[in-house]
Coordinates of C-alpha atoms in Angstrom, one line a residue:
Chain J
A1 CA 41.7 -12.7 -6.6
Q2 CA 41.6 -9.5 -4.6
K3 CA 43.7 -8.6 -1.6
V4 CA 43.9 -5.8 0.9
T5 CA 47.0 -5.1 2.9
Q6 CA 47.1 -2.9 6.0
A7 CA 50.8 -3.0 6.8
Q8 CA 50.5 -1.1 10.1
T9 CA 49.4 -3.5 12.9
E10 CA 49.3 -0.9 15.6
I11 CA 49.7 2.9 15.9
S12 CA 50.0 4.8 19.1
V13 CA 49.7 8.6 19.2
V14 CA 49.2 11.4 21.7
E15 CA 46.0 13.3 21.5
K16 CA 45.9 16.1 18.9
E17 CA 48.4 14.4 16.7
D18 CA 47.5 13.4 13.1
V19 CA 47.5 9.7 12.2
T20 CA 47.5 8.2 8.8
L21 CA 46.4 4.6 8.1
D22 CA 47.7 2.9 5.0
C23 CA 45.7 0.6 2.8
V24 CA 47.0 -1.0 -0.3
Y25 CA 44.8 -3.2 -2.5
E26 CA 45.2 -5.6 -5.3
T27 CA 42.6 -6.4 -8.0
R28 CA 42.6 -7.0 -11.8
D29 CA 39.1 -5.6 -12.1
T30 CA 38.5 -2.1 -13.2
T31 CA 35.3 -1.7 -11.3
Y32 CA 35.5 -2.1 -7.5
Y33 CA 34.6 -0.4 -4.3
L34 CA 36.7 0.5 -1.3
F35 CA 35.6 0.9 2.2
W36 CA 36.8 1.9 5.7
Y37 CA 35.2 0.7 8.9
K38 CA 35.9 1.5 12.5
Q39 CA 35.6 -1.0 15.3
P40 CA 35.6 0.6 18.7
P41 CA 36.4 -1.4 21.8
S42 CA 32.6 -2.2 22.1
G43 CA 33.0 -4.4 19.0
E44 CA 30.5 -3.1 16.5
L45 CA 31.6 -2.2 13.0
V46 CA 30.9 1.4 12.0
F47 CA 30.8 2.3 8.4
L48 CA 33.0 5.3 7.5
I49 CA 33.2 5.6 3.8
R50 CA 32.7 3.9 0.4
R51 CA 34.5 4.9 -2.7
N52 CA 34.1 3.5 -6.2
S53 CA 37.0 2.9 -8.5
F54 CA 35.9 5.7 -10.9
D55 CA 35.9 8.4 -8.3
E56 CA 39.4 9.4 -7.3
Q57 CA 38.4 12.6 -5.6
N58 CA 39.8 12.8 -2.1
E59 CA 37.2 13.2 0.6
I60 CA 37.0 15.0 3.9
S61 CA 34.5 14.5 6.6
G62 CA 35.2 16.5 9.7
R63 CA 38.5 15.3 11.1
Y64 CA 38.6 12.3 8.7
S65 CA 40.0 12.4 5.3
W66 CA 40.7 9.9 2.6
N67 CA 43.3 9.8 -0.2
F68 CA 42.5 7.5 -3.1
Q69 CA 45.3 6.9 -5.6
K70 CA 44.7 4.3 -8.3
S71 CA 48.3 4.7 -9.6
T72 CA 49.6 3.2 -6.4
S73 CA 46.5 1.1 -5.5
S74 CA 46.2 2.9 -2.2
F75 CA 43.3 4.3 -0.2
N76 CA 44.8 5.9 2.9
F77 CA 42.9 7.3 5.8
T78 CA 44.0 10.3 7.9
I79 CA 42.6 11.3 11.3
T80 CA 43.5 14.9 12.0
A81 CA 43.9 16.2 15.6
S82 CA 43.2 12.7 17.0
Q83 CA 41.1 12.3 20.1
V84 CA 40.8 9.5 22.6
V85 CA 37.5 8.5 21.1
D86 CA 39.3 7.7 17.9
S87 CA 40.9 4.7 19.6
A88 CA 39.7 1.7 17.7
V89 CA 40.6 -0.9 15.1
Y90 CA 40.2 0.4 11.6
F91 CA 39.6 -1.9 8.6
C92 CA 40.0 -1.2 5.0
A93 CA 38.0 -3.5 2.6
L94 CA 37.5 -4.1 -1.1
S95 CA 34.6 -5.5 -3.1
L96 CA 34.4 -6.2 -6.8
S97 CA 31.5 -4.6 -8.6
N98 CA 28.5 -4.2 -6.4
D99 CA 28.1 -7.6 -5.0
Y100 CA 29.6 -6.3 -1.7
K101 CA 31.4 -9.5 -0.8
L102 CA 34.0 -7.7 1.2
S103 CA 37.7 -8.6 1.4
F104 CA 39.1 -7.1 4.5
G105 CA 42.6 -6.1 5.5
A106 CA 43.9 -7.3 8.8
G107 CA 43.1 -4.0 10.5
T108 CA 45.2 -1.3 12.2
T109 CA 44.7 -0.7 15.9
V110 CA 44.9 2.9 16.8
T111 CA 45.5 4.0 20.3
V112 CA 45.2 7.7 21.2
R113 CA 46.7 8.6 24.6
A114 CA 45.5 11.6 26.5
Chain Z
D1 CA 15.3 -0.8 16.8
A2 CA 18.6 -1.8 15.3
D3 CA 18.7 -2.3 11.6
V4 CA 20.5 -5.7 12.0
T5 CA 20.2 -7.8 15.1
Q6 CA 22.0 -10.9 16.0
T7 CA 21.2 -13.6 18.6
P8 CA 22.8 -14.7 20.9
R9 CA 25.3 -11.9 21.5
N10 CA 27.6 -14.2 23.4
R11 CA 27.7 -18.0 23.5
I12 CA 29.9 -20.6 25.1
T13 CA 29.6 -24.1 23.9
K14 CA 31.4 -27.4 23.9
T15 CA 33.2 -29.3 21.1
G16 CA 30.8 -31.4 19.1
K17 CA 27.7 -29.4 19.9
R18 CA 25.4 -28.0 17.2
I19 CA 24.8 -24.3 17.4
M20 CA 22.8 -21.8 15.5
L21 CA 23.5 -18.1 15.2
E22 CA 20.5 -16.0 14.1
C23 CA 20.4 -12.7 12.2
S24 CA 17.4 -10.5 11.4
Q25 CA 17.3 -7.2 9.5
T26 CA 14.6 -4.6 9.2
K27 CA 16.1 -2.8 6.1
G28 CA 14.3 -4.9 3.5
H29 CA 17.6 -5.8 1.9
D30 CA 17.9 -8.8 -0.4
R31 CA 21.6 -9.4 0.3
M32 CA 22.8 -10.9 3.5
Y33 CA 26.2 -12.1 4.6
W34 CA 28.0 -14.0 7.4
Y35 CA 31.6 -13.1 8.3
R36 CA 33.9 -14.2 11.1
Q37 CA 36.6 -12.1 12.7
D38 CA 39.8 -13.6 14.1
P39 CA 42.5 -11.5 15.7
G40 CA 45.1 -10.3 13.1
L41 CA 43.1 -11.7 10.2
G42 CA 40.3 -9.2 9.7
L43 CA 36.9 -10.5 8.6
R44 CA 36.4 -13.3 6.3
L45 CA 33.3 -14.2 4.3
I46 CA 31.6 -17.5 5.3
Y47 CA 28.4 -17.5 3.3
Y48 CA 26.2 -15.0 1.4
S49 CA 22.7 -14.9 0.0
F50 CA 21.3 -12.5 -2.6
D51 CA 17.7 -13.6 -2.1
V52 CA 15.7 -16.3 -0.3
K53 CA 16.4 -19.0 -2.9
D54 CA 20.1 -18.1 -3.3
I55 CA 22.8 -19.4 -1.1
N56 CA 26.5 -19.2 -1.9
K57 CA 29.7 -20.3 -0.2
G58 CA 32.3 -17.7 0.8
E59 CA 36.0 -18.0 1.5
I60 CA 35.7 -20.2 4.6
S61 CA 32.5 -22.2 4.4
D62 CA 33.8 -25.6 5.6
G63 CA 32.2 -26.6 8.9
Y64 CA 29.3 -24.1 8.5
S65 CA 25.9 -24.1 6.9
V66 CA 23.2 -21.5 6.5
S67 CA 19.5 -21.1 6.0
R68 CA 17.7 -18.1 4.6
Q69 CA 14.3 -18.5 6.1
A70 CA 12.9 -15.2 4.8
Q71 CA 14.1 -12.1 3.3
A72 CA 14.8 -10.7 6.7
K73 CA 16.3 -13.8 8.3
F74 CA 19.6 -15.5 7.7
S75 CA 20.9 -18.2 10.1
L76 CA 24.4 -19.7 10.5
S77 CA 24.9 -23.2 11.9
L78 CA 27.9 -25.0 13.2
E79 CA 26.9 -28.7 12.9
S80 CA 29.6 -29.9 15.2
A81 CA 31.5 -27.1 16.8
I82 CA 35.3 -27.2 17.2
P83 CA 37.6 -25.0 19.2
N84 CA 39.1 -23.2 16.1
Q85 CA 35.6 -21.9 15.4
T86 CA 36.0 -19.7 18.4
A87 CA 35.6 -16.2 16.9
L88 CA 33.5 -13.1 16.6
Y89 CA 30.7 -13.6 14.0
F90 CA 29.1 -10.8 12.1
C91 CA 25.9 -10.8 10.0
A92 CA 25.6 -8.0 7.4
T93 CA 23.1 -6.8 4.8
S94 CA 23.4 -4.7 1.7
D95 CA 21.1 -2.8 -0.7
G96 CA 23.8 -2.5 -3.3
Q97 CA 24.8 0.9 -2.0
G98 CA 26.7 -0.1 1.2
V99 CA 27.1 -2.8 3.8
I100 CA 25.6 -2.6 7.3
F101 CA 26.8 -5.0 10.0
G102 CA 25.1 -6.4 13.0
P103 CA 26.5 -6.1 16.5
G104 CA 28.3 -9.4 16.3
T105 CA 28.1 -12.7 18.2
R106 CA 31.1 -13.8 20.3
L107 CA 31.3 -17.6 20.2
T108 CA 33.6 -19.6 22.3
V109 CA 34.0 -23.4 21.7
L110 CA 35.6 -25.2 24.6

């Protein structure tokens, strides 16, 4: 069975600080997909990134970056120069193969203070 | 129009009542899913369907049933609602490249 652990329950930062969200996953499969979603206070789930297990390249999208390390089974997410609009709950998720039955972590609540 | 719509968006019901949550998608995706979100637990899979004739139980299917009326429609029913089914419910679809979620239905069972 697969499992996703987001050990940080809540993180509070001041605007412009960087914040890194940890995600550790467990699976015995060699083919899997990792995701990050953002859930702002309005409640919807916003897709941020999908990464497959064969692509360990780190990715940067604007102020967002992701560090995928298979050796430590981690897929960490960094927000650079945080803004108040980044305040949200962030979920890491895992699916095996491409069935996209997602196993979610418990989420990390990020609060960015002005 | 939104890719995935859910109705109702909010619902308050009483213990023992039957309730149906509806989901429609305009993406033409074969795969559809129902998840529930509880504080501190993330989202958990209730049921999923890979085509109209395919229905599968997820991690927490007890107390729920589903119906795939068409490719675009996937409904979740609570036959006899109980208070611990109070949660935020999400429908989702996938084309095999990613997962798109609906806006969610907040259900309260009194």
